[in-house]
mmCIF file of C-alpha atoms in Angstrom:
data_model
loop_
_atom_site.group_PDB
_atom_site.id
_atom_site.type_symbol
_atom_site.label_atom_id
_atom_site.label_comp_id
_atom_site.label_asym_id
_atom_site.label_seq_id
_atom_site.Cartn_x
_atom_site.Cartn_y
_atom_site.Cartn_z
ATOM 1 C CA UNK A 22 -0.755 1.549 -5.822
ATOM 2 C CA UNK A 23 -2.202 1.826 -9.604
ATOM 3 C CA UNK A 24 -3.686 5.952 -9.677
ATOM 4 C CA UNK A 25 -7.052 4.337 -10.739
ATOM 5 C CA UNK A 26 -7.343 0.707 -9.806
ATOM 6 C CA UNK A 27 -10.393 -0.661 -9.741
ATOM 7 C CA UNK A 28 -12.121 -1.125 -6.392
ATOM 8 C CA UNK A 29 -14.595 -3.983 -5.854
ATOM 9 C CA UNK A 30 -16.216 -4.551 -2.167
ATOM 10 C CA UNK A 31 -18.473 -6.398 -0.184
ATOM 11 C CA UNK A 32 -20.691 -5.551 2.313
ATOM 12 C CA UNK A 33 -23.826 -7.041 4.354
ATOM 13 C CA UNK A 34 -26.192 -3.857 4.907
ATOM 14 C CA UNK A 35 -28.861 -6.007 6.800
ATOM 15 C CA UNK A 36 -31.747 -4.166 4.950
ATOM 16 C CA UNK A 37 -30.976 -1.373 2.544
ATOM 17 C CA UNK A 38 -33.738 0.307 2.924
ATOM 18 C CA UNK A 39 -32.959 0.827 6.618
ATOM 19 C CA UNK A 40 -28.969 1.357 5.217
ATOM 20 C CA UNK A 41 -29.635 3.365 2.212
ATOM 21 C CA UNK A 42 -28.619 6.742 2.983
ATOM 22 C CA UNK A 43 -25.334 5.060 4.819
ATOM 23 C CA UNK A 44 -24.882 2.683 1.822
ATOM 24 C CA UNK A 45 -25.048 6.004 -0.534
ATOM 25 C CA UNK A 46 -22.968 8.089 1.273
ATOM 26 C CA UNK A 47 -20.423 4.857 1.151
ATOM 27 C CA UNK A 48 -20.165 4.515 -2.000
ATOM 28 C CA UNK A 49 -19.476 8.410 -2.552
ATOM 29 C CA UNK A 50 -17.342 8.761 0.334
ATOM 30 C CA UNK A 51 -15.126 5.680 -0.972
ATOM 31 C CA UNK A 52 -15.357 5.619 -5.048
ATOM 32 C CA UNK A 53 -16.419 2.038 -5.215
ATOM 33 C CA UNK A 54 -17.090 0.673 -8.753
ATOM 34 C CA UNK A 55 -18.539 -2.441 -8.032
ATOM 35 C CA UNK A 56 -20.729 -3.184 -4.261
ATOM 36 C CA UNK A 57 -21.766 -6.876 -3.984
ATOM 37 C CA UNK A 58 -24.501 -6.615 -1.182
ATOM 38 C CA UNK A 59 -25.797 -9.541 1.227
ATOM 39 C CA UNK A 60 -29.278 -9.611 3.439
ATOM 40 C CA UNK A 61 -31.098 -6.894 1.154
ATOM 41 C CA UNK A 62 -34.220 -7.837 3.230
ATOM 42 C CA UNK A 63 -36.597 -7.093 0.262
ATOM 43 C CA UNK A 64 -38.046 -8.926 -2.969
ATOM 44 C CA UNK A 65 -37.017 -7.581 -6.439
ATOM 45 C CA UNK A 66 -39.846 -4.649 -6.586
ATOM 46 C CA UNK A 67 -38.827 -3.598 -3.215
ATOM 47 C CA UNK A 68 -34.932 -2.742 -4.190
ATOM 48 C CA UNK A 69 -34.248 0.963 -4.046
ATOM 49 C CA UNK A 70 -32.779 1.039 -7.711
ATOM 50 C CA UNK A 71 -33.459 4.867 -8.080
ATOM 51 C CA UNK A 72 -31.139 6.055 -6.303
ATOM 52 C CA UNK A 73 -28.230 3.781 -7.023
ATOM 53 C CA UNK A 74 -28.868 4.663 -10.456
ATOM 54 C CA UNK A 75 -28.839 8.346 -9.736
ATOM 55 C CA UNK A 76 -25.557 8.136 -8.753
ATOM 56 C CA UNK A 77 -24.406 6.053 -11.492
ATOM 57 C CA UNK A 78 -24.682 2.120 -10.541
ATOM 58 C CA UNK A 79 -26.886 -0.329 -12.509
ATOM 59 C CA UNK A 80 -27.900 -2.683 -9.917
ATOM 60 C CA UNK A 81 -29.286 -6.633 -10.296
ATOM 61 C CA UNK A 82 -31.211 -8.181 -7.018
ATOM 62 C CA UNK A 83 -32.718 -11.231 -6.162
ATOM 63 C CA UNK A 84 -34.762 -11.104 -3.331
ATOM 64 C CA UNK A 85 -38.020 -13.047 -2.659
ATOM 65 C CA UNK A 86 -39.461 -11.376 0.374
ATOM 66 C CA UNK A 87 -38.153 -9.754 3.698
ATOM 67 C CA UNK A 88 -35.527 -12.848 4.136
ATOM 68 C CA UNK A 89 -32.365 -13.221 2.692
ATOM 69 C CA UNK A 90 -31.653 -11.301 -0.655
ATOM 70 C CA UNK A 91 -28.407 -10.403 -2.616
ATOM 71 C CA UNK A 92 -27.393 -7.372 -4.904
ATOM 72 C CA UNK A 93 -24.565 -6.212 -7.161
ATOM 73 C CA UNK A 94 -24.533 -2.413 -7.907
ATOM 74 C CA UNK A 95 -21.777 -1.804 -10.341
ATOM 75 C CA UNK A 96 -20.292 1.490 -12.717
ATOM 76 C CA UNK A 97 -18.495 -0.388 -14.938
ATOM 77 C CA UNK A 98 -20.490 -2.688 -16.778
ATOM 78 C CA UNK A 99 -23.291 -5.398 -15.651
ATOM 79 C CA UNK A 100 -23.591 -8.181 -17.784
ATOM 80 C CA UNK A 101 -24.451 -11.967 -17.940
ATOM 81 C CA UNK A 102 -26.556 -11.670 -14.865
ATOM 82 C CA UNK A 103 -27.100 -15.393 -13.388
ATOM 83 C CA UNK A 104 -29.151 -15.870 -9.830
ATOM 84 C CA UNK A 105 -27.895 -19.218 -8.218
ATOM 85 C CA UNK A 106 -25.029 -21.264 -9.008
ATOM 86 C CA UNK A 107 -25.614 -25.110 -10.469
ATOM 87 C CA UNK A 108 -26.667 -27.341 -8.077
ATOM 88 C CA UNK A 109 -27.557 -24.691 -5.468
ATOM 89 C CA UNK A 110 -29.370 -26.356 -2.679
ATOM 90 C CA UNK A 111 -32.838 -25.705 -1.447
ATOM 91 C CA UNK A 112 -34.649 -25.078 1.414
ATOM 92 C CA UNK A 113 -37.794 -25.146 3.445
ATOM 93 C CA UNK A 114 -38.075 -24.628 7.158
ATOM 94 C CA UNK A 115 -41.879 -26.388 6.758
ATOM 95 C CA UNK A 116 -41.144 -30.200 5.922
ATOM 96 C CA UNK A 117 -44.339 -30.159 4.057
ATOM 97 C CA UNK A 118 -43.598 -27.850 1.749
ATOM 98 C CA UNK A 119 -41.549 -27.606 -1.363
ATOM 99 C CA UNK A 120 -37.898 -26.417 -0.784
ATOM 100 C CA UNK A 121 -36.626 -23.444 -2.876
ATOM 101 C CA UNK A 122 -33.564 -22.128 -3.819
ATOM 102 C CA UNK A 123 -32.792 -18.686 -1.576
ATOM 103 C CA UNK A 124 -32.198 -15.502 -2.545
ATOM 104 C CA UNK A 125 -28.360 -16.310 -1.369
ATOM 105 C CA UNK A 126 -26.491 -16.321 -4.349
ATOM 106 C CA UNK A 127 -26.343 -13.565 -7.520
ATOM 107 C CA UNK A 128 -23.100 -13.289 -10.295
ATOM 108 C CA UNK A 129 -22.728 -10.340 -13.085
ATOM 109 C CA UNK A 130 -19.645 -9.811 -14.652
ATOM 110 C CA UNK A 131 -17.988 -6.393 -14.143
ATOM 111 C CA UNK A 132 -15.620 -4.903 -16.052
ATOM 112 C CA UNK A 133 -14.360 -8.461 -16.950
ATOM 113 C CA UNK A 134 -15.060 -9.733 -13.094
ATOM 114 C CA UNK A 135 -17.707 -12.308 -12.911
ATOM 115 C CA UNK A 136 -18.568 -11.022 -9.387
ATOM 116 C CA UNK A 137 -20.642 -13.527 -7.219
ATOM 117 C CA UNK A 138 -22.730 -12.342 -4.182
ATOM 118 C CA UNK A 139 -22.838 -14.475 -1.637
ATOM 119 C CA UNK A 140 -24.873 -14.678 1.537
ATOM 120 C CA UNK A 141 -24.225 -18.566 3.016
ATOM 121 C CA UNK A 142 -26.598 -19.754 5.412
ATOM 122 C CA UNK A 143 -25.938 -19.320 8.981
ATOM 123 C CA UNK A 144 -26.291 -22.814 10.290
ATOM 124 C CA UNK A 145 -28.605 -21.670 12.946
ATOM 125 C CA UNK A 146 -27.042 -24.719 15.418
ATOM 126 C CA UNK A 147 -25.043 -27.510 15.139
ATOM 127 C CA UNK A 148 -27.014 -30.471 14.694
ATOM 128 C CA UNK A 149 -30.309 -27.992 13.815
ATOM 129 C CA UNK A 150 -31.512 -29.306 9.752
ATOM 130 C CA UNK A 151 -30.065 -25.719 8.783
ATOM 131 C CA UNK A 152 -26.842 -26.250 9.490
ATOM 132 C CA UNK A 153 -26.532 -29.649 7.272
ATOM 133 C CA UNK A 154 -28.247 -27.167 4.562
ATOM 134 C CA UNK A 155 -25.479 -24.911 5.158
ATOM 135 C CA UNK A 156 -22.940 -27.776 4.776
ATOM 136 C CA UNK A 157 -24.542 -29.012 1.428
ATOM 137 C CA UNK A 158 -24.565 -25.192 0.167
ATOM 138 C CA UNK A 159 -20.931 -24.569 0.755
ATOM 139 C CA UNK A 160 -20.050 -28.593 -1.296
ATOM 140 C CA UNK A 161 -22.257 -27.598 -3.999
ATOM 141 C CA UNK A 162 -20.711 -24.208 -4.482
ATOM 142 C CA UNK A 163 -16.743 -25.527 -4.036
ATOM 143 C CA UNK A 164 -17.803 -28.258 -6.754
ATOM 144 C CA UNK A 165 -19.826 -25.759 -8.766
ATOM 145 C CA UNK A 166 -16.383 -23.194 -8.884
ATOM 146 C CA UNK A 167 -13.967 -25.550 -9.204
ATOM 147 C CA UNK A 168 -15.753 -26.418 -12.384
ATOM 148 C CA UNK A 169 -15.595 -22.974 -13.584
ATOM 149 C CA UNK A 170 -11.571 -23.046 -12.928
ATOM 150 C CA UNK A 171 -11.354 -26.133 -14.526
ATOM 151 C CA UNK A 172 -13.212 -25.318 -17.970
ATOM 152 C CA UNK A 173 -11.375 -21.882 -17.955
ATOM 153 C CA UNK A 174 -8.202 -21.788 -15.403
ATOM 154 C CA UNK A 175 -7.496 -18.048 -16.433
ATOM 155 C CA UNK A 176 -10.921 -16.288 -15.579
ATOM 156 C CA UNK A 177 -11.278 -14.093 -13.339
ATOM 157 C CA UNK A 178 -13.914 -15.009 -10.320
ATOM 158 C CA UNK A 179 -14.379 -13.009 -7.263
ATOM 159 C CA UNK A 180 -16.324 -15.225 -4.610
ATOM 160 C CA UNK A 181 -17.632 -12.441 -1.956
ATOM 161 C CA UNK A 182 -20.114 -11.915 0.979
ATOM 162 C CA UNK A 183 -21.300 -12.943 4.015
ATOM 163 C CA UNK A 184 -19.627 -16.605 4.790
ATOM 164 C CA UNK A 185 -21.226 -16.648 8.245
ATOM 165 C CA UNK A 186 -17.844 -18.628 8.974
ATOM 166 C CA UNK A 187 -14.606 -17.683 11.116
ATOM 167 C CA UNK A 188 -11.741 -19.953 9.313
ATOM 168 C CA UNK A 189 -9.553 -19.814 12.330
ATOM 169 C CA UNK A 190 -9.398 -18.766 15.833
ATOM 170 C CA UNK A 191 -8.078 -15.609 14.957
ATOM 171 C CA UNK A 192 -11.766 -14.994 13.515
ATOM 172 C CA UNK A 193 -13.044 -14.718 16.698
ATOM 173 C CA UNK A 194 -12.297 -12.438 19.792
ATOM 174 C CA UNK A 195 -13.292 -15.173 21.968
ATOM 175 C CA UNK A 196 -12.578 -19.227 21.484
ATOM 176 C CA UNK A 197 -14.022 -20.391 24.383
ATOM 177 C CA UNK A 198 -17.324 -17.910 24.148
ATOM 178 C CA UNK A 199 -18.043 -19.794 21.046
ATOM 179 C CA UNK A 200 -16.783 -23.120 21.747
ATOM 180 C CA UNK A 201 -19.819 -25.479 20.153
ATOM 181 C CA UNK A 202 -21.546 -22.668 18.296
ATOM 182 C CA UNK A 203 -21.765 -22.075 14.549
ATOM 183 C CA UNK A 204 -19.499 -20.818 12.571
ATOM 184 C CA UNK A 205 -16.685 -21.987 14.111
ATOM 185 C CA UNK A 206 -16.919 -25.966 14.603
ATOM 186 C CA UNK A 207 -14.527 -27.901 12.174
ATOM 187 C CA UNK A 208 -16.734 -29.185 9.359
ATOM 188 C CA UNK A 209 -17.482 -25.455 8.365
ATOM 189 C CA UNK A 210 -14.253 -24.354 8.755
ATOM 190 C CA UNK A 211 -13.519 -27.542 6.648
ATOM 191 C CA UNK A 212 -16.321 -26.764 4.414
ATOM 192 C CA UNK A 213 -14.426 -23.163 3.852
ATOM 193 C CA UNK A 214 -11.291 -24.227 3.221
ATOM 194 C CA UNK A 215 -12.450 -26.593 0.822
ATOM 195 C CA UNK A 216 -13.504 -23.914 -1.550
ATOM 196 C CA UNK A 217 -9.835 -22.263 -0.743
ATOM 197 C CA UNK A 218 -8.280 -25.436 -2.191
ATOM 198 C CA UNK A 219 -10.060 -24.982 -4.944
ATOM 199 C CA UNK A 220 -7.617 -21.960 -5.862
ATOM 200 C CA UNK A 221 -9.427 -19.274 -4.164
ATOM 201 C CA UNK A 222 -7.594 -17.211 -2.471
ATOM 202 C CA UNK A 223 -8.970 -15.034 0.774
ATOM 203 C CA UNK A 224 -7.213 -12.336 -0.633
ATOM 204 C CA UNK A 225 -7.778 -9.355 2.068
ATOM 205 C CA UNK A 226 -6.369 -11.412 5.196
ATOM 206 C CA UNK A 227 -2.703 -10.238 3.584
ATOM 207 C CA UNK A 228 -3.500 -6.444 3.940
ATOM 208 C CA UNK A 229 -5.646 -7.337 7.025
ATOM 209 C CA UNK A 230 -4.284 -9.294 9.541
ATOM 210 C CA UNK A 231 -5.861 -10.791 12.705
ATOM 211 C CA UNK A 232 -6.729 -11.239 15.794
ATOM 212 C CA UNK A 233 -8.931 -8.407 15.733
ATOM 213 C CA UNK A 234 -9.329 -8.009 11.769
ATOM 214 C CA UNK A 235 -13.128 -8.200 12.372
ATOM 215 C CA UNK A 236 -16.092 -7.653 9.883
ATOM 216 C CA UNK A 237 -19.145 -8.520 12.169
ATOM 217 C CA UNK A 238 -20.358 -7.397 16.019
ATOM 218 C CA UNK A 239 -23.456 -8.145 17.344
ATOM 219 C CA UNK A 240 -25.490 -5.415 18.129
ATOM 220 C CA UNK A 241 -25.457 -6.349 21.783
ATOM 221 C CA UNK A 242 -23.256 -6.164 24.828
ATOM 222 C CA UNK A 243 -22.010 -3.452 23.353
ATOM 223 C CA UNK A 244 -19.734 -5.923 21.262
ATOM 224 C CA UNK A 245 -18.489 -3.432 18.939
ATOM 225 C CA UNK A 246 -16.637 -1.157 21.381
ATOM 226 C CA UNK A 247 -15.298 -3.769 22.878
ATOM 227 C CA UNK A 248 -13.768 -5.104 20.217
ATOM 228 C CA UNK A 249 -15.793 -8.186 20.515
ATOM 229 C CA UNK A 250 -16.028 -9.552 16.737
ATOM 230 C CA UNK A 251 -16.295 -11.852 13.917
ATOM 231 C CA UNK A 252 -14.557 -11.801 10.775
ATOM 232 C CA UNK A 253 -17.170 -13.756 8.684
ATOM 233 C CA UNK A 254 -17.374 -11.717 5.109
ATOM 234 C CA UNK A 255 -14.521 -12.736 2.773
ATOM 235 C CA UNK A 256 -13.400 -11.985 -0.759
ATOM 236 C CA UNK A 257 -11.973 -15.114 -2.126
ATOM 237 C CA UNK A 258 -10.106 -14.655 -5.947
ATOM 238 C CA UNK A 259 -9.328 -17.149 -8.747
ATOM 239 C CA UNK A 260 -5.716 -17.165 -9.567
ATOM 240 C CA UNK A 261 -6.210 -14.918 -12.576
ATOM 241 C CA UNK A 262 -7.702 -12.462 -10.175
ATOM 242 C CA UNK A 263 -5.801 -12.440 -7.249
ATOM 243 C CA UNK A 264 -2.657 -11.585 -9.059
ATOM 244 C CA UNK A 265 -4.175 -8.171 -9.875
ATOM 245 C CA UNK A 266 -4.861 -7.203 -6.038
ATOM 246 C CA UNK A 267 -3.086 -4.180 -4.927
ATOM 247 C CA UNK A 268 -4.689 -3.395 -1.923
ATOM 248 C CA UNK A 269 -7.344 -4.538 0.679
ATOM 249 C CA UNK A 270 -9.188 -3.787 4.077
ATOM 250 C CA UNK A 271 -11.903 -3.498 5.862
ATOM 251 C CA UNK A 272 -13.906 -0.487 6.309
ATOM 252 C CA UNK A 273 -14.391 -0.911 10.571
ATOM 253 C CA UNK A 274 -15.311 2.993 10.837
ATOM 254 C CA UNK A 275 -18.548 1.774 8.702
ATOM 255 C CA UNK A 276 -19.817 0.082 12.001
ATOM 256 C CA UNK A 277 -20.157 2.965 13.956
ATOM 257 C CA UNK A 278 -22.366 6.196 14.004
ATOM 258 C CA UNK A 279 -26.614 5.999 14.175
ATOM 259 C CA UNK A 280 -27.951 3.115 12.870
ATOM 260 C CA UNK A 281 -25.438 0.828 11.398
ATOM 261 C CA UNK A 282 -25.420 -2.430 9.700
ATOM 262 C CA UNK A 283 -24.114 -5.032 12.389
ATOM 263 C CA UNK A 284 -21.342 -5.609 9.091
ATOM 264 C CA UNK A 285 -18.318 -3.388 7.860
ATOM 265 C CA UNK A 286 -17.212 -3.526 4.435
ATOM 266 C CA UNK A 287 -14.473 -5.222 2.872
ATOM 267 C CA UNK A 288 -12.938 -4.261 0.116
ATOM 268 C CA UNK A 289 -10.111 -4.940 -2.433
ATOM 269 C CA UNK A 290 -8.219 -2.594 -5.082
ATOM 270 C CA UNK A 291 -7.610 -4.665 -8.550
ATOM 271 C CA UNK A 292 -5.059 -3.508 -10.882
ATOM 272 C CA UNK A 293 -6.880 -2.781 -14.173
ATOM 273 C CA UNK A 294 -5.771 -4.905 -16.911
#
């Protein structure tokens, strides 16, 4: 491995300002330079920027109210900040209202990375409206990406976040438990692949194999120590990109101790260039 490579990770905090001491003490503990973060659970004035700051991360957020919301705290540079992707789909859970975009997607570049952070919708239920919203969201991103490859087939992308998707049974410590559930039925798993046939490469599942390579447990039925997981947050790499990995993993110990995200961290070393 590279003596200073640059490390890059995802993680779903579900709320930082319930995670922030744990999400500070991460990113000290671990020497992150660039933290895309999914389900903030605030709106833009909310975001604890201070203290990220403080410790030497500019940070961009989009986040609307106590819903959703998506961050990138970064060390090395945060530039060309975009919030949504082209042709992001919208959403309203009132059918009289107006649908809006979500706080689900936000990009910077970073030290030459143009870092997206990603929170896909969960799908709720097959059949349920939010799970054909989910469906659109993933086409309109693989079409939106694979027209960013296409105009520029050397830049370097880094798709990351919560995909609220287990790509293959090995995702899951249980088939038949969620046999007919989101997540797991075939036109996600579809819908995910797609966007890997665009030339974007899940790029930790090398370093991390399964079964039991897990970056989710309910908080319930004590799921967690019993090994009773999800792996459902993903870095996925343009070409360009994923030739520069070096190492990968996910950070499981992050799950445990008082008051934990229901997430662990994944993360990937880059070779500098």
């Amino acid at each position: 491995m590279p003596d200073d490579p640059l490390r890059l990770a995802t993680w779903n905090v579900n709320s930082i300002r319930t995670r922030l001491d744990r999400v500070l003490d991460w990113l000290r503990r671990a020497d992150v330079d660039v933290l895309a973060m999914q389900e903030t659970k605030c709106a833009d004035d909310q975001f604890p920027t201070l203290p990220f700051f403080e410790l030497g991360y500019e940070v961009a957020h989009c986040g609307f109210n106590q819903w959703n919301g998506v961050a990138i705290a970064s060390r090395v540079g945060l530039d060309d900040i975009e919030v949504g992707f082209a042709g992001q789909p919208t959403w309203s859970s009132n059918p009289t209202a107006t649908a809006a975009a979500e706080a689900r997607a936000l990009a910077a570049t970073c030290a030459g990375v143009r870092v997206w952070s990603l929170y896909v919708p969960n799908g709720r239920a097959v059949g349920d409206p939010h799970y054909t919203y989910k469906l659109n969201w993933l086409a309109a991103l693989r079409d939106t990406a694979e027209g960013w490859l296409r105009d520029d087939p050397s830049a370097q992308i880094a798709l990351v976040g919560d995909w609220n998707i287990a790509p293959t049974d090995d995702d899951v410590w249980s088939v038949e438990f969620y046999r007919g559930c989101t997540h797991v039925s075939e036109p996600e798993r579809k819908a995910f692949n797609a966007i890997v046939d665009a030339q974007f490469t899940d790029v930790v599942r090398p370093f991390a194999p399964g079964p039991g390579a897990y970056t989710y447990w309910d908080y319930t039925s004590l799921r967690f120590p019993k090994g009773q997981g999800m792996r459902i947050d993903f870095i996925l790499a343009s070409p360009a990109l994923a030739a520069r990995v070096v190492d990968a993993q996910i950070v499981r110990d992050e799950r445990k101790g008082k008051a934990p995200s229901d997430h662990a961290p994944v993360m990937v070393d880059l070779r500098r260039d």
